[in-house]
Amino acid sequence: MTSKWAAKTLLLLLALPLIGAAGQRKPERRPAVLTEWLGQKNYAIRFVYVAPISYDFPPMPTIFRQVQERGPRAGAWTTQYWLGLTQWISPQEMKSLAEGLEGLNLVWDVSPRPMVFRRERIEPPPPPDSLTPPWKLPVPRRRGTMEIDVTCDAGSAVAGLPVARICASMERLASAFHNRHAVEVFRCELVEWGCKAPYNGCRP
């Protein structure tokens, strides 16, 4: 009995460090999922940030969607204030943008569920006679960050880029765009986010 008890005790002592290590293991960071998903349908990237600048109308979210280079939407953009500005970019530009995001070394919360970029209703809704629209402008979930959302049919990923890193990081990502309209839109967004950009066609 004594030898069996001693053997069990020894096995338990040997297992304790492994149990402790498993309990302390951090969730896996999966930045590579951004480029792994590039072939999936409905791939899109959204930037959500409201800079501490006095604006009559705060900046909208900026959404990048993929389209074939010779398609009718190539280089085009659409805007709906409560949804955001959507810029259509080529597969190569999207690949460069995804690779650039992976290089920022952010922590991504990955989900198997896709994210839908849609208008969000104000709750509780404004009174019927109110002039306030029933929609709210999306803002980052974490204070002091720019929220970056990536979604496709295979799932979604969310990261928070600290405010202090926004301008330097976004300037690096600007090299992903080659279409003239996409370049101008992104440079305007840099201005909206409080960064300096070599383009005079945006509001200061």
PDB file of C-alpha atoms in Angstrom:
ATOM      1  CA  MET A   1       0.000   0.000   0.000  1.00  0.00           C
ATOM      2  CA  THR A   2       2.761   2.352   0.951  1.00  0.00           C
ATOM      3  CA  SER A   3       4.603   1.915  -2.356  1.00  0.00           C
ATOM      4  CA  LYS A   4       1.404   2.406  -4.383  1.00  0.00           C
ATOM      5  CA  TRP A   5       0.538   5.561  -2.429  1.00  0.00           C
ATOM      6  CA  ALA A   6       4.076   6.878  -2.943  1.00  0.00           C
ATOM      7  CA  ALA A   7       3.865   6.213  -6.688  1.00  0.00           C
ATOM      8  CA  LYS A   8       0.530   8.074  -6.977  1.00  0.00           C
ATOM      9  CA  THR A   9       1.925  10.987  -4.981  1.00  0.00           C
ATOM     10  CA  LEU A  10       4.968  11.165  -7.244  1.00  0.00           C
ATOM     11  CA  LEU A  11       2.808  11.173 -10.381  1.00  0.00           C
ATOM     12  CA  LEU A  12       0.645  13.958  -8.931  1.00  0.00           C
ATOM     13  CA  LEU A  13       3.692  16.076  -8.106  1.00  0.00           C
ATOM     14  CA  LEU A  14       5.031  15.607 -11.632  1.00  0.00           C
ATOM     15  CA  ALA A  15       1.686  16.597 -13.162  1.00  0.00           C
ATOM     16  CA  LEU A  16       1.201  19.790 -11.140  1.00  0.00           C
ATOM     17  CA  PRO A  17       3.626  21.957 -13.214  1.00  0.00           C
ATOM     18  CA  LEU A  18       1.871  20.851 -16.425  1.00  0.00           C
ATOM     19  CA  ILE A  19      -1.556  21.695 -14.993  1.00  0.00           C
ATOM     20  CA  GLY A  20      -0.289  25.104 -13.874  1.00  0.00           C
ATOM     21  CA  ALA A  21       1.232  25.831 -17.287  1.00  0.00           C
ATOM     22  CA  ALA A  22      -2.035  24.934 -19.009  1.00  0.00           C
ATOM     23  CA  GLY A  23      -3.949  27.253 -16.707  1.00  0.00           C
ATOM     24  CA  GLN A  24      -1.609  30.156 -17.477  1.00  0.00           C
ATOM     25  CA  ARG A  25      -1.621  29.677 -21.253  1.00  0.00           C
ATOM     26  CA  LYS A  26      -2.763  32.819 -23.046  1.00  0.00           C
ATOM     27  CA  PRO A  27      -5.281  32.762 -25.903  1.00  0.00           C
ATOM     28  CA  GLU A  28      -3.621  32.182 -29.250  1.00  0.00           C
ATOM     29  CA  ARG A  29      -2.895  35.264 -31.316  1.00  0.00           C
ATOM     30  CA  ARG A  30      -3.805  34.624 -34.924  1.00  0.00           C
ATOM     31  CA  PRO A  31      -2.835  37.613 -37.075  1.00  0.00           C
ATOM     32  CA  ALA A  32      -2.205  35.332 -40.061  1.00  0.00           C
ATOM     33  CA  VAL A  33      -5.936  34.705 -40.283  1.00  0.00           C
ATOM     34  CA  LEU A  34      -6.289  38.054 -42.070  1.00  0.00           C
ATOM     35  CA  THR A  35      -4.422  36.797 -45.125  1.00  0.00           C
ATOM     36  CA  GLU A  36      -5.723  33.227 -44.787  1.00  0.00           C
ATOM     37  CA  TRP A  37      -9.230  34.622 -45.329  1.00  0.00           C
ATOM     38  CA  LEU A  38      -8.413  36.626 -48.463  1.00  0.00           C
ATOM     39  CA  GLY A  39     -10.009  34.073 -50.779  1.00  0.00           C
ATOM     40  CA  GLN A  40     -13.271  34.047 -48.825  1.00  0.00           C
ATOM     41  CA  LYS A  41     -16.425  35.801 -50.009  1.00  0.00           C
ATOM     42  CA  ASN A  42     -17.500  39.191 -48.645  1.00  0.00           C
ATOM     43  CA  TYR A  43     -14.029  40.029 -47.350  1.00  0.00           C
ATOM     44  CA  ALA A  44     -13.996  43.565 -45.937  1.00  0.00           C
ATOM     45  CA  ILE A  45     -11.944  45.727 -43.582  1.00  0.00           C
ATOM     46  CA  ARG A  46     -13.376  48.575 -41.499  1.00  0.00           C
ATOM     47  CA  PHE A  47     -11.645  51.342 -39.529  1.00  0.00           C
ATOM     48  CA  VAL A  48     -13.681  52.972 -36.750  1.00  0.00           C
ATOM     49  CA  TYR A  49     -12.226  56.020 -35.020  1.00  0.00           C
ATOM     50  CA  VAL A  50     -13.440  59.409 -33.842  1.00  0.00           C
ATOM     51  CA  ALA A  51     -10.495  61.766 -33.371  1.00  0.00           C
ATOM     52  CA  PRO A  52     -10.652  64.367 -30.570  1.00  0.00           C
ATOM     53  CA  ILE A  53     -11.115  67.165 -33.114  1.00  0.00           C
ATOM     54  CA  SER A  54     -13.969  69.653 -33.212  1.00  0.00           C
ATOM     55  CA  TYR A  55     -16.121  68.635 -36.195  1.00  0.00           C
ATOM     56  CA  ASP A  56     -19.704  69.536 -37.055  1.00  0.00           C
ATOM     57  CA  PHE A  57     -19.985  65.946 -38.295  1.00  0.00           C
ATOM     58  CA  PRO A  58     -17.577  63.383 -36.771  1.00  0.00           C
ATOM     59  CA  PRO A  59     -15.679  61.135 -39.199  1.00  0.00           C
ATOM     60  CA  MET A  60     -17.572  58.137 -40.511  1.00  0.00           C
ATOM     61  CA  PRO A  61     -16.198  54.600 -40.369  1.00  0.00           C
ATOM     62  CA  THR A  62     -14.151  53.684 -43.439  1.00  0.00           C
ATOM     63  CA  ILE A  63     -14.842  50.338 -45.097  1.00  0.00           C
ATOM     64  CA  PHE A  64     -12.701  48.687 -47.774  1.00  0.00           C
ATOM     65  CA  ARG A  65     -14.273  46.040 -49.978  1.00  0.00           C
ATOM     66  CA  GLN A  66     -12.721  43.975 -52.741  1.00  0.00           C
ATOM     67  CA  VAL A  67     -13.689  44.170 -56.403  1.00  0.00           C
ATOM     68  CA  GLN A  68     -12.072  43.020 -59.615  1.00  0.00           C
ATOM     69  CA  GLU A  69      -9.766  45.648 -61.125  1.00  0.00           C
ATOM     70  CA  ARG A  70     -11.778  45.909 -64.342  1.00  0.00           C
ATOM     71  CA  GLY A  71     -15.167  45.713 -62.655  1.00  0.00           C
ATOM     72  CA  PRO A  72     -17.619  48.659 -62.791  1.00  0.00           C
ATOM     73  CA  ARG A  73     -16.964  49.471 -59.119  1.00  0.00           C
ATOM     74  CA  ALA A  74     -13.161  49.493 -59.391  1.00  0.00           C
ATOM     75  CA  GLY A  75     -11.826  52.576 -57.634  1.00  0.00           C
ATOM     76  CA  ALA A  76     -15.336  53.827 -56.823  1.00  0.00           C
ATOM     77  CA  TRP A  77     -16.640  54.800 -53.418  1.00  0.00           C
ATOM     78  CA  THR A  78     -20.038  55.189 -51.803  1.00  0.00           C
ATOM     79  CA  THR A  79     -21.047  56.903 -48.603  1.00  0.00           C
ATOM     80  CA  GLN A  80     -23.895  56.554 -46.120  1.00  0.00           C
ATOM     81  CA  TYR A  81     -23.272  58.626 -43.024  1.00  0.00           C
ATOM     82  CA  TRP A  82     -24.580  56.167 -40.436  1.00  0.00           C
ATOM     83  CA  LEU A  83     -22.912  53.224 -42.148  1.00  0.00           C
ATOM     84  CA  GLY A  84     -19.640  54.718 -43.334  1.00  0.00           C
ATOM     85  CA  LEU A  85     -17.623  55.436 -46.445  1.00  0.00           C
ATOM     86  CA  THR A  86     -17.081  52.328 -48.572  1.00  0.00           C
ATOM     87  CA  GLN A  87     -14.079  52.258 -50.908  1.00  0.00           C
ATOM     88  CA  TRP A  88     -13.821  49.477 -53.497  1.00  0.00           C
ATOM     89  CA  ILE A  89     -10.243  48.264 -54.023  1.00  0.00           C
ATOM     90  CA  SER A  90      -8.496  45.623 -56.121  1.00  0.00           C
ATOM     91  CA  PRO A  91      -7.567  42.142 -54.830  1.00  0.00           C
ATOM     92  CA  GLN A  92      -3.886  43.141 -54.805  1.00  0.00           C
ATOM     93  CA  GLU A  93      -4.628  46.272 -52.776  1.00  0.00           C
ATOM     94  CA  MET A  94      -6.694  44.234 -50.319  1.00  0.00           C
ATOM     95  CA  LYS A  95      -3.868  41.693 -50.000  1.00  0.00           C
ATOM     96  CA  SER A  96      -1.356  44.479 -49.304  1.00  0.00           C
ATOM     97  CA  LEU A  97      -3.724  46.051 -46.762  1.00  0.00           C
ATOM     98  CA  ALA A  98      -4.248  42.727 -44.954  1.00  0.00           C
ATOM     99  CA  GLU A  99      -0.504  42.037 -44.882  1.00  0.00           C
ATOM    100  CA  GLY A 100       0.106  45.528 -43.533  1.00  0.00           C
ATOM    101  CA  LEU A 101      -2.395  44.962 -40.736  1.00  0.00           C
ATOM    102  CA  GLU A 102      -0.727  41.683 -39.815  1.00  0.00           C
ATOM    103  CA  GLY A 103       2.583  43.548 -39.565  1.00  0.00           C
ATOM    104  CA  LEU A 104       1.208  45.904 -36.897  1.00  0.00           C
ATOM    105  CA  ASN A 105       1.517  43.143 -34.244  1.00  0.00           C
ATOM    106  CA  LEU A 106      -1.941  43.725 -32.801  1.00  0.00           C
ATOM    107  CA  VAL A 107      -3.933  41.284 -30.685  1.00  0.00           C
ATOM    108  CA  TRP A 108      -6.909  40.054 -32.713  1.00  0.00           C
ATOM    109  CA  ASP A 109     -10.096  38.635 -31.209  1.00  0.00           C
ATOM    110  CA  VAL A 110     -11.073  36.000 -33.767  1.00  0.00           C
ATOM    111  CA  SER A 111     -14.601  34.664 -34.135  1.00  0.00           C
ATOM    112  CA  PRO A 112     -16.051  32.034 -36.501  1.00  0.00           C
ATOM    113  CA  ARG A 113     -19.042  34.322 -37.014  1.00  0.00           C
ATOM    114  CA  PRO A 114     -18.939  36.978 -39.772  1.00  0.00           C
ATOM    115  CA  MET A 115     -19.535  40.616 -38.865  1.00  0.00           C
ATOM    116  CA  VAL A 116     -22.179  42.652 -40.649  1.00  0.00           C
ATOM    117  CA  PHE A 117     -21.512  46.355 -41.197  1.00  0.00           C
ATOM    118  CA  ARG A 118     -24.958  47.898 -40.919  1.00  0.00           C
ATOM    119  CA  ARG A 119     -26.674  50.938 -39.498  1.00  0.00           C
ATOM    120  CA  GLU A 120     -27.166  50.734 -35.736  1.00  0.00           C
ATOM    121  CA  ARG A 121     -30.373  52.005 -34.158  1.00  0.00           C
ATOM    122  CA  ILE A 122     -30.360  54.300 -31.134  1.00  0.00           C
ATOM    123  CA  GLU A 123     -31.825  52.620 -28.086  1.00  0.00           C
ATOM    124  CA  PRO A 124     -34.144  53.832 -26.734  1.00  0.00           C
ATOM    125  CA  PRO A 125     -35.296  55.473 -29.974  1.00  0.00           C
ATOM    126  CA  PRO A 126     -35.797  59.253 -30.079  1.00  0.00           C
ATOM    127  CA  PRO A 127     -39.366  60.585 -29.749  1.00  0.00           C
ATOM    128  CA  PRO A 128     -41.439  60.528 -32.963  1.00  0.00           C
ATOM    129  CA  ASP A 129     -41.442  64.335 -33.174  1.00  0.00           C
ATOM    130  CA  SER A 130     -37.669  64.582 -32.670  1.00  0.00           C
ATOM    131  CA  LEU A 131     -35.346  65.807 -35.431  1.00  0.00           C
ATOM    132  CA  THR A 132     -32.688  63.361 -34.205  1.00  0.00           C
ATOM    133  CA  PRO A 133     -32.134  60.505 -36.693  1.00  0.00           C
ATOM    134  CA  PRO A 134     -32.787  57.034 -35.243  1.00  0.00           C
ATOM    135  CA  TRP A 135     -29.213  55.950 -36.042  1.00  0.00           C
ATOM    136  CA  LYS A 136     -25.967  56.210 -34.108  1.00  0.00           C
ATOM    137  CA  LEU A 137     -22.471  56.602 -35.486  1.00  0.00           C
ATOM    138  CA  PRO A 138     -20.279  53.536 -34.726  1.00  0.00           C
ATOM    139  CA  VAL A 139     -17.466  54.238 -32.270  1.00  0.00           C
ATOM    140  CA  PRO A 140     -14.574  52.042 -31.075  1.00  0.00           C
ATOM    141  CA  ARG A 141     -15.489  49.508 -28.418  1.00  0.00           C
ATOM    142  CA  ARG A 142     -12.341  50.296 -26.453  1.00  0.00           C
ATOM    143  CA  ARG A 143     -11.550  53.845 -25.437  1.00  0.00           C
ATOM    144  CA  GLY A 144      -8.241  55.245 -26.631  1.00  0.00           C
ATOM    145  CA  THR A 145      -8.090  53.028 -29.713  1.00  0.00           C
ATOM    146  CA  MET A 146      -8.986  52.834 -33.365  1.00  0.00           C
ATOM    147  CA  GLU A 147     -11.104  49.737 -33.885  1.00  0.00           C
ATOM    148  CA  ILE A 148     -10.135  47.614 -36.886  1.00  0.00           C
ATOM    149  CA  ASP A 149     -12.704  45.049 -38.015  1.00  0.00           C
ATOM    150  CA  VAL A 150     -12.035  42.327 -40.579  1.00  0.00           C
ATOM    151  CA  THR A 151     -14.857  40.102 -41.787  1.00  0.00           C
ATOM    152  CA  CYS A 152     -15.694  37.508 -44.435  1.00  0.00           C
ATOM    153  CA  ASP A 153     -17.944  34.473 -44.739  1.00  0.00           C
ATOM    154  CA  ALA A 154     -15.421  32.390 -42.739  1.00  0.00           C
ATOM    155  CA  GLY A 155     -15.497  34.608 -39.638  1.00  0.00           C
ATOM    156  CA  SER A 156     -14.340  37.937 -38.244  1.00  0.00           C
ATOM    157  CA  ALA A 157     -11.485  39.506 -36.294  1.00  0.00           C
ATOM    158  CA  VAL A 158     -11.343  42.683 -34.209  1.00  0.00           C
ATOM    159  CA  ALA A 159      -8.314  44.605 -32.916  1.00  0.00           C
ATOM    160  CA  GLY A 160      -7.744  47.905 -31.154  1.00  0.00           C
ATOM    161  CA  LEU A 161      -4.929  50.127 -32.428  1.00  0.00           C
ATOM    162  CA  PRO A 162      -3.729  52.509 -29.672  1.00  0.00           C
ATOM    163  CA  VAL A 163      -4.228  56.194 -30.486  1.00  0.00           C
ATOM    164  CA  ALA A 164      -0.511  56.941 -30.178  1.00  0.00           C
ATOM    165  CA  ARG A 165       0.216  54.493 -33.016  1.00  0.00           C
ATOM    166  CA  ILE A 166      -2.551  55.517 -35.434  1.00  0.00           C
ATOM    167  CA  CYS A 167      -0.729  58.036 -37.634  1.00  0.00           C
ATOM    168  CA  ALA A 168       2.507  56.081 -38.070  1.00  0.00           C
ATOM    169  CA  SER A 169       0.625  52.833 -38.671  1.00  0.00           C
ATOM    170  CA  MET A 170      -1.839  54.327 -41.145  1.00  0.00           C
ATOM    171  CA  GLU A 171       0.930  56.029 -43.112  1.00  0.00           C
ATOM    172  CA  ARG A 172       2.546  52.611 -43.531  1.00  0.00           C
ATOM    173  CA  LEU A 173      -0.744  51.133 -44.735  1.00  0.00           C
ATOM    174  CA  ALA A 174      -1.188  53.931 -47.289  1.00  0.00           C
ATOM    175  CA  SER A 175       1.320  52.213 -49.580  1.00  0.00           C
ATOM    176  CA  ALA A 176      -1.235  49.427 -50.149  1.00  0.00           C
ATOM    177  CA  PHE A 177      -3.304  51.617 -52.478  1.00  0.00           C
ATOM    178  CA  HIS A 178      -2.517  52.263 -56.140  1.00  0.00           C
ATOM    179  CA  ASN A 179      -5.824  53.448 -57.569  1.00  0.00           C
ATOM    180  CA  ARG A 180      -5.895  57.263 -57.558  1.00  0.00           C
ATOM    181  CA  HIS A 181      -9.308  57.524 -55.941  1.00  0.00           C
ATOM    182  CA  ALA A 182      -8.413  54.999 -53.230  1.00  0.00           C
ATOM    183  CA  VAL A 183      -5.200  56.910 -52.466  1.00  0.00           C
ATOM    184  CA  GLU A 184      -7.081  60.209 -52.151  1.00  0.00           C
ATOM    185  CA  VAL A 185      -9.778  58.693 -49.958  1.00  0.00           C
ATOM    186  CA  PHE A 186      -7.218  57.168 -47.612  1.00  0.00           C
ATOM    187  CA  ARG A 187      -5.225  60.390 -47.394  1.00  0.00           C
ATOM    188  CA  CYS A 188      -8.438  62.247 -46.551  1.00  0.00           C
ATOM    189  CA  GLU A 189      -9.106  59.712 -43.814  1.00  0.00           C
ATOM    190  CA  LEU A 190      -5.651  60.401 -42.398  1.00  0.00           C
ATOM    191  CA  VAL A 191      -6.635  64.067 -42.109  1.00  0.00           C
ATOM    192  CA  GLU A 192      -9.971  63.122 -40.523  1.00  0.00           C
ATOM    193  CA  TRP A 193      -8.098  61.031 -37.970  1.00  0.00           C
ATOM    194  CA  GLY A 194      -5.883  63.973 -37.009  1.00  0.00           C
ATOM    195  CA  CYS A 195      -2.801  62.958 -38.999  1.00  0.00           C
ATOM    196  CA  LYS A 196      -0.826  64.970 -41.519  1.00  0.00           C
ATOM    197  CA  ALA A 197      -1.304  63.974 -45.142  1.00  0.00           C
ATOM    198  CA  PRO A 198       0.123  65.411 -48.411  1.00  0.00           C
ATOM    199  CA  TYR A 199      -3.291  66.179 -49.867  1.00  0.00           C
ATOM    200  CA  ASN A 200      -5.083  69.538 -49.834  1.00  0.00           C
ATOM    201  CA  GLY A 201      -8.509  68.359 -50.968  1.00  0.00           C
ATOM    202  CA  CYS A 202      -9.653  67.408 -47.452  1.00  0.00           C
ATOM    203  CA  ARG A 203     -10.988  69.592 -44.708  1.00  0.00           C
ATOM    204  CA  PRO A 204      -8.353  70.568 -42.133  1.00  0.00           C
TER     205      PRO A 204
END
